[in-house]
Amino acid sequence: KTVAIVGCPFSGGQPKAGVDKGPIHLVEAGLVNQLEGLGWKVKFDGHHLFEDINAQDDPPIGILKNPRLVSRVTQSVANVVGDHIKNGELPVTLGGDHSLAMGTISGSLSHHPNTCVVWVDAHADINSIETTESGNIHGMPLSFLLGIGSSVPEFDWVKALLRTDSLVYIGLRDVDAGEKAILRQHNIKAFSMHEVDRYGIGKVVEMALDHVNPNRDRPIHLSFDVDALDPSVAPSTGTPVRGGLTFREGHYICEAIYETGLLVAMDLMEVNPSLADSVSVEQTVAVGCSLLRSALGETLL
Ligand SMILES: N[C@](CCCC[B-](O)(O)O)(CCN1CCCCC1)C(=O)O
Ligand SMILES: [Mn+2]
Ligand SMILES: [Mn+2]
């Protein structure tokens, strides 16, 4: 079985410099060899190069920032991920900011229309153009994928093929008012940190999969934002929020999803190696690689 590493040095969905350097740090930490060590054939044809659009050609739409750049980059990612899946490979997309998930999940859905999405994150990333307070598109990918809010012509390539009952969250703890309304209105299932505390991660993952994959027969796309982890575990990320998942809880999610045998694509997002001291950066990168290994079959025994 082949893993295809898709390095996406992209930061256009948010304002902090550095998140585009996430992929190179993850690869340079030895990710390819680590995955080969698990028995995977690993395909990595270099990091993708996204040429910029100069600012005057990409004015905000409403308050959305870099809309044309984000749209173009995520559309190219959708094609890359879709092609890897078509080739029978398992795409592992390294971010880069979470707006990339518009591309990765579109890619999965293009080949597996019944893909269910497990979104591990402190944030819901579901703001529509009406509800976003920041205009940072990394806080919006799911609204486009679900077709929530008024459409933005520049993003018309995103077919709203994800159903709200095919999405489940784990780790939420910083959800905007507009997003809370969207989650309620659309009955989107979310296991916040409150549920993690209450039921424990084992039960939460079981309930999450029972919700989107009751017969364990649907392909799973795992979109993992490292800020789902507590900042003490993954400090070097753009929007840290205290009270997050422990190192083990994060790994348990990945281990349990691997055990289903249904994983078809994974994203590891929002590693920004320029936001902390070198020890903390190294720690964040190492945790990212470790999570990926767990999602791809590394076991403790
Ligand atoms: N919801 C936020 C954060 C999005 C994080 C994206 B992720 O998960 O990929 O890291 C935060 C908006 N928030 C509103 C109140 C004032 C501070 C910013 C937004 O910008 O939409
Ligand atoms: Mn996110
Ligand atoms: Mn987040």
mmCIF file of C-alpha atoms and ligand atoms in Angstrom:
data_model
loop_
_atom_site.group_PDB
_atom_site.id
_atom_site.type_symbol
_atom_site.label_atom_id
_atom_site.label_comp_id
_atom_site.label_asym_id
_atom_site.label_seq_id
_atom_site.Cartn_x
_atom_site.Cartn_y
_atom_site.Cartn_z
ATOM 1 C CA LYS A 1 0.000 0.000 0.000
ATOM 2 C CA THR A 2 1.348 3.419 -0.921
ATOM 3 C CA VAL A 3 1.193 6.655 0.995
ATOM 4 C CA ALA A 4 1.483 9.794 -1.110
ATOM 5 C CA ILE A 5 2.811 12.735 0.852
ATOM 6 C CA VAL A 6 1.341 16.016 -0.409
ATOM 7 C CA GLY A 7 3.455 18.866 0.969
ATOM 8 C CA CYS A 8 1.397 22.073 0.856
ATOM 9 C CA PRO A 9 3.428 25.100 1.922
ATOM 10 C CA PHE A 10 0.437 27.422 2.074
ATOM 11 C CA SER A 11 -0.488 30.207 4.500
ATOM 12 C CA GLY A 12 -3.038 32.227 2.523
ATOM 13 C CA GLY A 13 -5.985 31.158 4.660
ATOM 14 C CA GLN A 14 -4.664 33.013 7.687
ATOM 15 C CA PRO A 15 -2.459 36.006 8.550
ATOM 16 C CA LYS A 16 0.536 34.521 10.364
ATOM 17 C CA ALA A 17 3.730 33.923 8.431
ATOM 18 C CA GLY A 18 5.422 30.574 8.862
ATOM 19 C CA VAL A 19 2.662 27.979 8.557
ATOM 20 C CA ASP A 20 3.809 27.449 4.959
ATOM 21 C CA LYS A 21 7.014 26.034 6.442
ATOM 22 C CA GLY A 22 5.156 23.267 8.227
ATOM 23 C CA PRO A 23 5.563 20.674 5.471
ATOM 24 C CA ILE A 24 9.320 21.004 5.125
ATOM 25 C CA HIS A 25 9.813 20.654 8.891
ATOM 26 C CA LEU A 26 7.665 17.523 8.979
ATOM 27 C CA VAL A 27 9.512 15.948 6.050
ATOM 28 C CA GLU A 28 12.912 16.964 7.343
ATOM 29 C CA ALA A 29 12.060 15.357 10.686
ATOM 30 C CA GLY A 30 12.213 12.061 8.783
ATOM 31 C CA LEU A 31 8.545 11.416 8.053
ATOM 32 C CA VAL A 32 9.244 9.467 4.835
ATOM 33 C CA ASN A 33 11.599 7.000 6.511
ATOM 34 C CA GLN A 34 9.287 6.729 9.511
ATOM 35 C CA LEU A 35 6.362 5.697 7.295
ATOM 36 C CA GLU A 36 8.563 3.328 5.298
ATOM 37 C CA GLY A 37 9.533 1.812 8.622
ATOM 38 C CA LEU A 38 5.867 0.936 9.102
ATOM 39 C CA GLY A 39 5.929 -0.976 5.833
ATOM 40 C CA TRP A 40 4.398 1.677 3.609
ATOM 41 C CA LYS A 41 5.662 2.473 0.161
ATOM 42 C CA VAL A 42 6.010 6.265 0.326
ATOM 43 C CA LYS A 43 5.653 8.557 -2.665
ATOM 44 C CA PHE A 44 6.848 12.119 -2.143
ATOM 45 C CA ASP A 45 7.453 14.124 -5.263
ATOM 46 C CA GLY A 46 8.500 17.293 -3.471
ATOM 47 C CA HIS A 47 6.524 20.103 -1.938
ATOM 48 C CA HIS A 48 3.986 21.805 -4.118
ATOM 49 C CA LEU A 49 4.804 25.293 -5.282
ATOM 50 C CA PHE A 50 1.909 27.711 -5.165
ATOM 51 C CA GLU A 51 2.769 30.891 -6.976
ATOM 52 C CA ASP A 52 1.304 33.956 -5.335
ATOM 53 C CA ILE A 53 -1.230 36.381 -6.727
ATOM 54 C CA ASN A 54 -0.193 39.932 -6.020
ATOM 55 C CA ALA A 55 -2.478 41.708 -3.583
ATOM 56 C CA GLN A 56 -3.946 44.233 -6.005
ATOM 57 C CA ASP A 57 -5.216 41.362 -8.145
ATOM 58 C CA ASP A 58 -6.808 39.636 -5.165
ATOM 59 C CA PRO A 59 -8.818 42.217 -3.217
ATOM 60 C CA PRO A 60 -10.981 40.958 -0.335
ATOM 61 C CA ILE A 61 -14.457 39.680 -1.117
ATOM 62 C CA GLY A 62 -16.528 41.026 1.744
ATOM 63 C CA ILE A 63 -13.898 40.583 4.436
ATOM 64 C CA LEU A 64 -12.524 37.316 2.974
ATOM 65 C CA LYS A 65 -8.780 37.647 2.572
ATOM 66 C CA ASN A 66 -6.775 36.298 -0.371
ATOM 67 C CA PRO A 67 -9.934 34.670 -1.774
ATOM 68 C CA ARG A 68 -8.669 34.016 -5.320
ATOM 69 C CA LEU A 69 -5.331 32.687 -4.058
ATOM 70 C CA VAL A 70 -7.019 30.343 -1.573
ATOM 71 C CA SER A 71 -9.501 29.187 -4.204
ATOM 72 C CA ARG A 72 -6.836 28.463 -6.800
ATOM 73 C CA VAL A 73 -4.497 26.689 -4.392
ATOM 74 C CA THR A 74 -7.201 24.547 -2.825
ATOM 75 C CA GLN A 75 -8.581 23.613 -6.229
ATOM 76 C CA SER A 76 -5.157 22.384 -7.312
ATOM 77 C CA VAL A 77 -4.878 20.413 -4.062
ATOM 78 C CA ALA A 78 -8.269 18.819 -4.777
ATOM 79 C CA ASN A 79 -6.942 17.549 -8.105
ATOM 80 C CA VAL A 80 -3.693 16.266 -6.593
ATOM 81 C CA VAL A 81 -5.427 14.443 -3.743
ATOM 82 C CA GLY A 82 -8.092 13.072 -6.070
ATOM 83 C CA ASP A 83 -5.454 11.735 -8.450
ATOM 84 C CA HIS A 84 -3.552 9.992 -5.660
ATOM 85 C CA ILE A 85 -6.731 8.286 -4.479
ATOM 86 C CA LYS A 86 -7.577 7.323 -8.068
ATOM 87 C CA ASN A 87 -4.104 5.715 -8.243
ATOM 88 C CA GLY A 88 -4.986 3.640 -5.181
ATOM 89 C CA GLU A 89 -2.694 5.648 -2.914
ATOM 90 C CA LEU A 90 -3.427 7.137 0.522
ATOM 91 C CA PRO A 91 -2.806 10.903 0.378
ATOM 92 C CA VAL A 92 -1.291 12.472 3.502
ATOM 93 C CA THR A 93 -1.523 16.234 3.124
ATOM 94 C CA LEU A 94 0.851 18.314 5.210
ATOM 95 C CA GLY A 95 -0.178 21.930 5.884
ATOM 96 C CA GLY A 96 -0.113 24.704 5.719
ATOM 97 C CA ASP A 97 -3.315 26.228 7.052
ATOM 98 C CA HIS A 98 -6.642 24.420 7.293
ATOM 99 C CA SER A 99 -8.232 26.157 4.302
ATOM 100 C CA LEU A 100 -6.393 23.412 2.374
ATOM 101 C CA ALA A 101 -9.035 20.966 3.591
ATOM 102 C CA MET A 102 -11.439 22.460 1.011
ATOM 103 C CA GLY A 103 -9.124 20.832 -1.484
ATOM 104 C CA THR A 104 -8.246 17.610 0.295
ATOM 105 C CA ILE A 105 -11.827 16.719 1.206
ATOM 106 C CA SER A 106 -13.049 17.662 -2.280
ATOM 107 C CA GLY A 107 -10.399 15.272 -3.554
ATOM 108 C CA SER A 108 -11.614 12.456 -1.322
ATOM 109 C CA LEU A 109 -15.267 13.064 -2.204
ATOM 110 C CA SER A 110 -14.512 13.122 -5.928
ATOM 111 C CA HIS A 111 -13.441 9.507 -5.716
ATOM 112 C CA HIS A 112 -15.356 8.271 -2.679
ATOM 113 C CA PRO A 113 -18.689 10.183 -2.602
ATOM 114 C CA ASN A 114 -19.631 8.420 0.641
ATOM 115 C CA THR A 115 -16.540 9.589 2.505
ATOM 116 C CA CYS A 116 -17.180 10.597 6.101
ATOM 117 C CA VAL A 117 -15.046 13.294 7.717
ATOM 118 C CA VAL A 118 -13.588 13.207 11.222
ATOM 119 C CA TRP A 119 -12.474 16.791 11.964
ATOM 120 C CA VAL A 120 -10.138 17.012 14.955
ATOM 121 C CA ASP A 121 -9.708 20.645 15.950
ATOM 122 C CA ALA A 122 -10.140 23.225 18.697
ATOM 123 C CA HIS A 123 -12.162 25.186 16.145
ATOM 124 C CA ALA A 124 -15.177 24.369 13.963
ATOM 125 C CA ASP A 125 -13.740 25.972 10.778
ATOM 126 C CA ILE A 126 -17.307 26.354 9.513
ATOM 127 C CA ASN A 127 -17.810 30.122 9.306
ATOM 128 C CA SER A 128 -19.754 31.266 6.248
ATOM 129 C CA ILE A 129 -19.113 34.536 4.455
ATOM 130 C CA GLU A 130 -21.926 35.955 6.604
ATOM 131 C CA THR A 131 -20.615 34.709 9.963
ATOM 132 C CA THR A 132 -16.826 35.009 9.692
ATOM 133 C CA GLU A 133 -15.446 37.684 12.014
ATOM 134 C CA SER A 134 -11.879 37.470 10.754
ATOM 135 C CA GLY A 135 -12.168 36.890 7.011
ATOM 136 C CA ASN A 136 -9.459 34.252 7.436
ATOM 137 C CA ILE A 137 -10.525 31.415 5.185
ATOM 138 C CA HIS A 138 -8.880 28.736 7.377
ATOM 139 C CA GLY A 139 -11.899 29.325 9.646
ATOM 140 C CA MET A 140 -14.336 28.580 6.808
ATOM 141 C CA PRO A 141 -13.493 25.444 4.774
ATOM 142 C CA LEU A 142 -16.432 23.346 5.990
ATOM 143 C CA SER A 143 -19.010 26.001 5.104
ATOM 144 C CA PHE A 144 -17.899 25.705 1.470
ATOM 145 C CA LEU A 145 -17.759 21.896 1.548
ATOM 146 C CA LEU A 146 -21.254 21.721 3.083
ATOM 147 C CA GLY A 147 -22.760 24.550 1.002
ATOM 148 C CA ILE A 148 -23.635 26.620 4.066
ATOM 149 C CA GLY A 149 -24.165 30.381 3.696
ATOM 150 C CA SER A 150 -24.409 32.330 0.468
ATOM 151 C CA SER A 151 -22.168 31.125 -2.291
ATOM 152 C CA VAL A 152 -19.012 32.948 -3.339
ATOM 153 C CA PRO A 153 -18.537 32.695 -7.115
ATOM 154 C CA GLU A 154 -14.744 32.410 -6.795
ATOM 155 C CA PHE A 155 -15.316 29.160 -4.924
ATOM 156 C CA ASP A 156 -17.869 27.659 -7.261
ATOM 157 C CA TRP A 157 -15.507 24.790 -8.058
ATOM 158 C CA VAL A 158 -16.145 23.486 -4.507
ATOM 159 C CA LYS A 159 -19.146 21.245 -5.068
ATOM 160 C CA ALA A 160 -21.049 21.074 -1.780
ATOM 161 C CA LEU A 161 -20.847 17.295 -1.782
ATOM 162 C CA LEU A 162 -20.291 16.756 1.931
ATOM 163 C CA ARG A 163 -23.479 16.065 3.887
ATOM 164 C CA THR A 164 -23.824 17.490 7.383
ATOM 165 C CA ASP A 165 -24.531 13.982 8.702
ATOM 166 C CA SER A 166 -21.188 12.797 7.292
ATOM 167 C CA LEU A 167 -19.150 15.160 9.444
ATOM 168 C CA VAL A 168 -18.189 14.749 13.095
ATOM 169 C CA TYR A 169 -15.922 16.887 15.288
ATOM 170 C CA ILE A 170 -13.624 15.939 18.153
ATOM 171 C CA GLY A 171 -11.837 18.487 20.354
ATOM 172 C CA LEU A 172 -13.898 21.671 19.881
ATOM 173 C CA ARG A 173 -13.415 24.354 22.518
ATOM 174 C CA ASP A 174 -13.247 27.693 20.649
ATOM 175 C CA VAL A 175 -16.355 27.984 18.454
ATOM 176 C CA ASP A 176 -17.618 31.386 17.315
ATOM 177 C CA ALA A 177 -21.212 32.437 17.993
ATOM 178 C CA GLY A 178 -22.057 32.229 14.297
ATOM 179 C CA GLU A 179 -20.560 28.751 14.137
ATOM 180 C CA LYS A 180 -22.520 27.574 17.180
ATOM 181 C CA ALA A 181 -25.685 28.686 15.408
ATOM 182 C CA ILE A 182 -24.662 26.787 12.263
ATOM 183 C CA LEU A 183 -23.873 23.616 14.222
ATOM 184 C CA ARG A 184 -27.257 23.790 15.949
ATOM 185 C CA GLN A 185 -29.229 24.672 12.819
ATOM 186 C CA HIS A 186 -27.717 21.806 10.841
ATOM 187 C CA ASN A 187 -27.598 19.276 13.696
ATOM 188 C CA ILE A 188 -23.895 18.748 13.138
ATOM 189 C CA LYS A 189 -22.458 16.259 15.610
ATOM 190 C CA ALA A 190 -19.616 17.579 17.747
ATOM 191 C CA PHE A 191 -17.731 16.022 20.627
ATOM 192 C CA SER A 192 -16.196 19.031 22.351
ATOM 193 C CA MET A 193 -13.622 18.848 25.121
ATOM 194 C CA HIS A 194 -16.576 18.708 27.521
ATOM 195 C CA GLU A 195 -17.624 15.357 26.028
ATOM 196 C CA VAL A 196 -14.020 14.162 26.001
ATOM 197 C CA ASP A 197 -13.838 14.918 29.734
ATOM 198 C CA ARG A 198 -17.210 13.359 30.399
ATOM 199 C CA TYR A 199 -16.978 10.127 28.401
ATOM 200 C CA GLY A 200 -13.263 9.636 27.823
ATOM 201 C CA ILE A 201 -11.626 9.556 24.413
ATOM 202 C CA GLY A 202 -12.345 5.878 23.796
ATOM 203 C CA LYS A 203 -16.092 6.319 24.085
ATOM 204 C CA VAL A 204 -15.991 9.609 22.184
ATOM 205 C CA VAL A 205 -14.273 8.051 19.170
ATOM 206 C CA GLU A 206 -16.704 5.129 19.261
ATOM 207 C CA MET A 207 -19.713 7.483 19.382
ATOM 208 C CA ALA A 208 -18.219 9.712 16.689
ATOM 209 C CA LEU A 209 -17.748 6.756 14.336
ATOM 210 C CA ASP A 210 -21.180 5.375 15.258
ATOM 211 C CA HIS A 211 -22.618 8.685 14.108
ATOM 212 C CA VAL A 212 -20.938 8.978 10.703
ATOM 213 C CA ASN A 213 -19.988 5.359 10.042
ATOM 214 C CA PRO A 214 -22.438 3.110 11.925
ATOM 215 C CA ASN A 215 -21.694 0.004 9.859
ATOM 216 C CA ARG A 216 -17.982 0.830 9.611
ATOM 217 C CA ASP A 217 -18.295 0.575 5.819
ATOM 218 C CA ARG A 218 -17.604 4.165 4.730
ATOM 219 C CA PRO A 219 -14.205 5.606 3.767
ATOM 220 C CA ILE A 220 -12.840 7.965 6.421
ATOM 221 C CA HIS A 221 -11.061 11.267 5.767
ATOM 222 C CA LEU A 222 -9.265 12.393 8.947
ATOM 223 C CA SER A 223 -8.557 16.132 9.016
ATOM 224 C CA PHE A 224 -6.325 16.782 12.025
ATOM 225 C CA ASP A 225 -5.526 20.351 13.117
ATOM 226 C CA VAL A 226 -2.638 20.203 15.578
ATOM 227 C CA ASP A 227 -4.285 22.955 17.622
ATOM 228 C CA ALA A 228 -6.785 20.301 18.736
ATOM 229 C CA LEU A 229 -3.988 19.234 21.059
ATOM 230 C CA ASP A 230 -3.313 21.174 24.206
ATOM 231 C CA PRO A 231 -0.768 23.968 23.594
ATOM 232 C CA SER A 232 1.533 22.253 26.099
ATOM 233 C CA VAL A 233 1.660 19.328 23.639
ATOM 234 C CA ALA A 234 1.726 21.230 20.321
ATOM 235 C CA PRO A 235 2.727 24.821 21.077
ATOM 236 C CA SER A 236 3.887 26.004 17.666
ATOM 237 C CA THR A 237 0.574 26.691 15.948
ATOM 238 C CA GLY A 238 -1.276 29.829 14.895
ATOM 239 C CA THR A 239 -4.430 29.750 17.014
ATOM 240 C CA PRO A 240 -3.596 27.891 20.244
ATOM 241 C CA VAL A 241 -6.420 27.326 22.753
ATOM 242 C CA ARG A 242 -5.826 25.958 26.256
ATOM 243 C CA GLY A 243 -7.665 22.930 27.562
ATOM 244 C CA GLY A 244 -6.947 20.675 24.607
ATOM 245 C CA LEU A 245 -6.368 16.996 23.914
ATOM 246 C CA THR A 246 -3.502 15.270 25.654
ATOM 247 C CA PHE A 247 -0.709 13.662 23.683
ATOM 248 C CA ARG A 248 -2.348 10.277 24.246
ATOM 249 C CA GLU A 249 -5.888 11.411 23.408
ATOM 250 C CA GLY A 250 -4.645 12.769 20.082
ATOM 251 C CA HIS A 251 -2.819 9.529 19.369
ATOM 252 C CA TYR A 252 -5.748 7.377 20.447
ATOM 253 C CA ILE A 253 -7.946 9.034 17.811
ATOM 254 C CA CYS A 254 -5.386 8.234 15.118
ATOM 255 C CA GLU A 255 -4.829 4.650 16.366
ATOM 256 C CA ALA A 256 -8.565 3.944 16.549
ATOM 257 C CA ILE A 257 -9.181 5.303 13.064
ATOM 258 C CA TYR A 258 -6.326 3.212 11.673
ATOM 259 C CA GLU A 259 -7.860 0.140 13.319
ATOM 260 C CA THR A 260 -11.065 0.626 11.320
ATOM 261 C CA GLY A 261 -9.069 -0.043 8.146
ATOM 262 C CA LEU A 262 -11.213 2.643 6.500
ATOM 263 C CA LEU A 263 -8.797 5.587 6.348
ATOM 264 C CA VAL A 264 -8.518 6.892 2.776
ATOM 265 C CA ALA A 265 -6.950 10.301 3.365
ATOM 266 C CA MET A 266 -5.406 12.329 6.151
ATOM 267 C CA ASP A 267 -4.518 15.990 6.688
ATOM 268 C CA LEU A 268 -2.069 17.254 9.311
ATOM 269 C CA MET A 269 -2.667 21.001 9.489
ATOM 270 C CA GLU A 270 -1.586 24.263 11.130
ATOM 271 C CA VAL A 271 1.951 23.381 12.200
ATOM 272 C CA ASN A 272 3.676 26.781 12.184
ATOM 273 C CA PRO A 273 7.380 26.372 12.975
ATOM 274 C CA SER A 274 7.956 30.102 13.348
ATOM 275 C CA LEU A 275 5.831 30.742 16.417
ATOM 276 C CA ALA A 276 7.873 29.232 19.225
ATOM 277 C CA ASP A 277 11.407 28.565 20.413
ATOM 278 C CA SER A 278 13.292 25.796 18.655
ATOM 279 C CA VAL A 279 12.611 23.201 21.348
ATOM 280 C CA SER A 280 8.866 23.867 21.175
ATOM 281 C CA VAL A 281 8.930 23.825 17.388
ATOM 282 C CA GLU A 282 10.777 20.521 17.388
ATOM 283 C CA GLN A 283 8.255 19.141 19.894
ATOM 284 C CA THR A 284 5.312 20.226 17.724
ATOM 285 C CA VAL A 285 6.834 18.753 14.582
ATOM 286 C CA ALA A 286 7.691 15.503 16.366
ATOM 287 C CA VAL A 287 4.130 15.207 17.671
ATOM 288 C CA GLY A 288 2.833 15.785 14.145
ATOM 289 C CA CYS A 289 4.996 12.993 12.752
ATOM 290 C CA SER A 290 3.978 10.732 15.630
ATOM 291 C CA LEU A 291 0.267 11.338 15.009
ATOM 292 C CA LEU A 292 0.743 10.491 11.349
ATOM 293 C CA ARG A 293 2.539 7.259 12.233
ATOM 294 C CA SER A 294 -0.314 6.291 14.566
ATOM 295 C CA ALA A 295 -2.894 6.981 11.871
ATOM 296 C CA LEU A 296 -0.865 4.791 9.524
ATOM 297 C CA GLY A 297 -0.472 1.751 11.716
ATOM 298 C CA GLU A 298 2.129 2.358 14.380
ATOM 299 C CA THR A 299 1.060 0.497 17.520
ATOM 300 C CA LEU A 300 2.340 0.519 21.079
ATOM 301 C CA LEU A 301 2.566 -3.264 21.359
HETATM 302 N N1 LIG B 1 -12.896 30.917 14.268
HETATM 303 C C1 LIG B 1 -11.703 31.680 14.050
HETATM 304 C C2 LIG B 1 -10.458 30.809 14.087
HETATM 305 C C3 LIG B 1 -10.306 29.871 12.954
HETATM 306 C C4 LIG B 1 -9.168 28.882 13.243
HETATM 307 C C5 LIG B 1 -8.818 28.061 12.055
HETATM 308 B B1 LIG B 1 -8.030 26.699 12.374
HETATM 309 O O1 LIG B 1 -8.900 25.830 13.098
HETATM 310 O O2 LIG B 1 -7.669 26.064 11.173
HETATM 311 O O3 LIG B 1 -6.890 26.969 13.191
HETATM 312 C C6 LIG B 1 -11.499 32.679 15.198
HETATM 313 C C7 LIG B 1 -12.301 33.890 15.100
HETATM 314 N N2 LIG B 1 -12.181 34.630 16.396
HETATM 315 C C8 LIG B 1 -13.385 35.471 16.598
HETATM 316 C C9 LIG B 1 -13.299 36.199 17.930
HETATM 317 C C10 LIG B 1 -12.025 37.014 18.007
HETATM 318 C C11 LIG B 1 -10.804 36.158 17.761
HETATM 319 C C12 LIG B 1 -10.932 35.409 16.444
HETATM 320 C C13 LIG B 1 -11.841 32.401 12.709
HETATM 321 O O4 LIG B 1 -10.925 33.152 12.348
HETATM 322 O O5 LIG B 1 -12.851 32.173 12.030
HETATM 323 MN MN MN B 2 -8.548 23.992 11.776
HETATM 324 MN MN MN B 3 -7.871 25.024 14.845
#
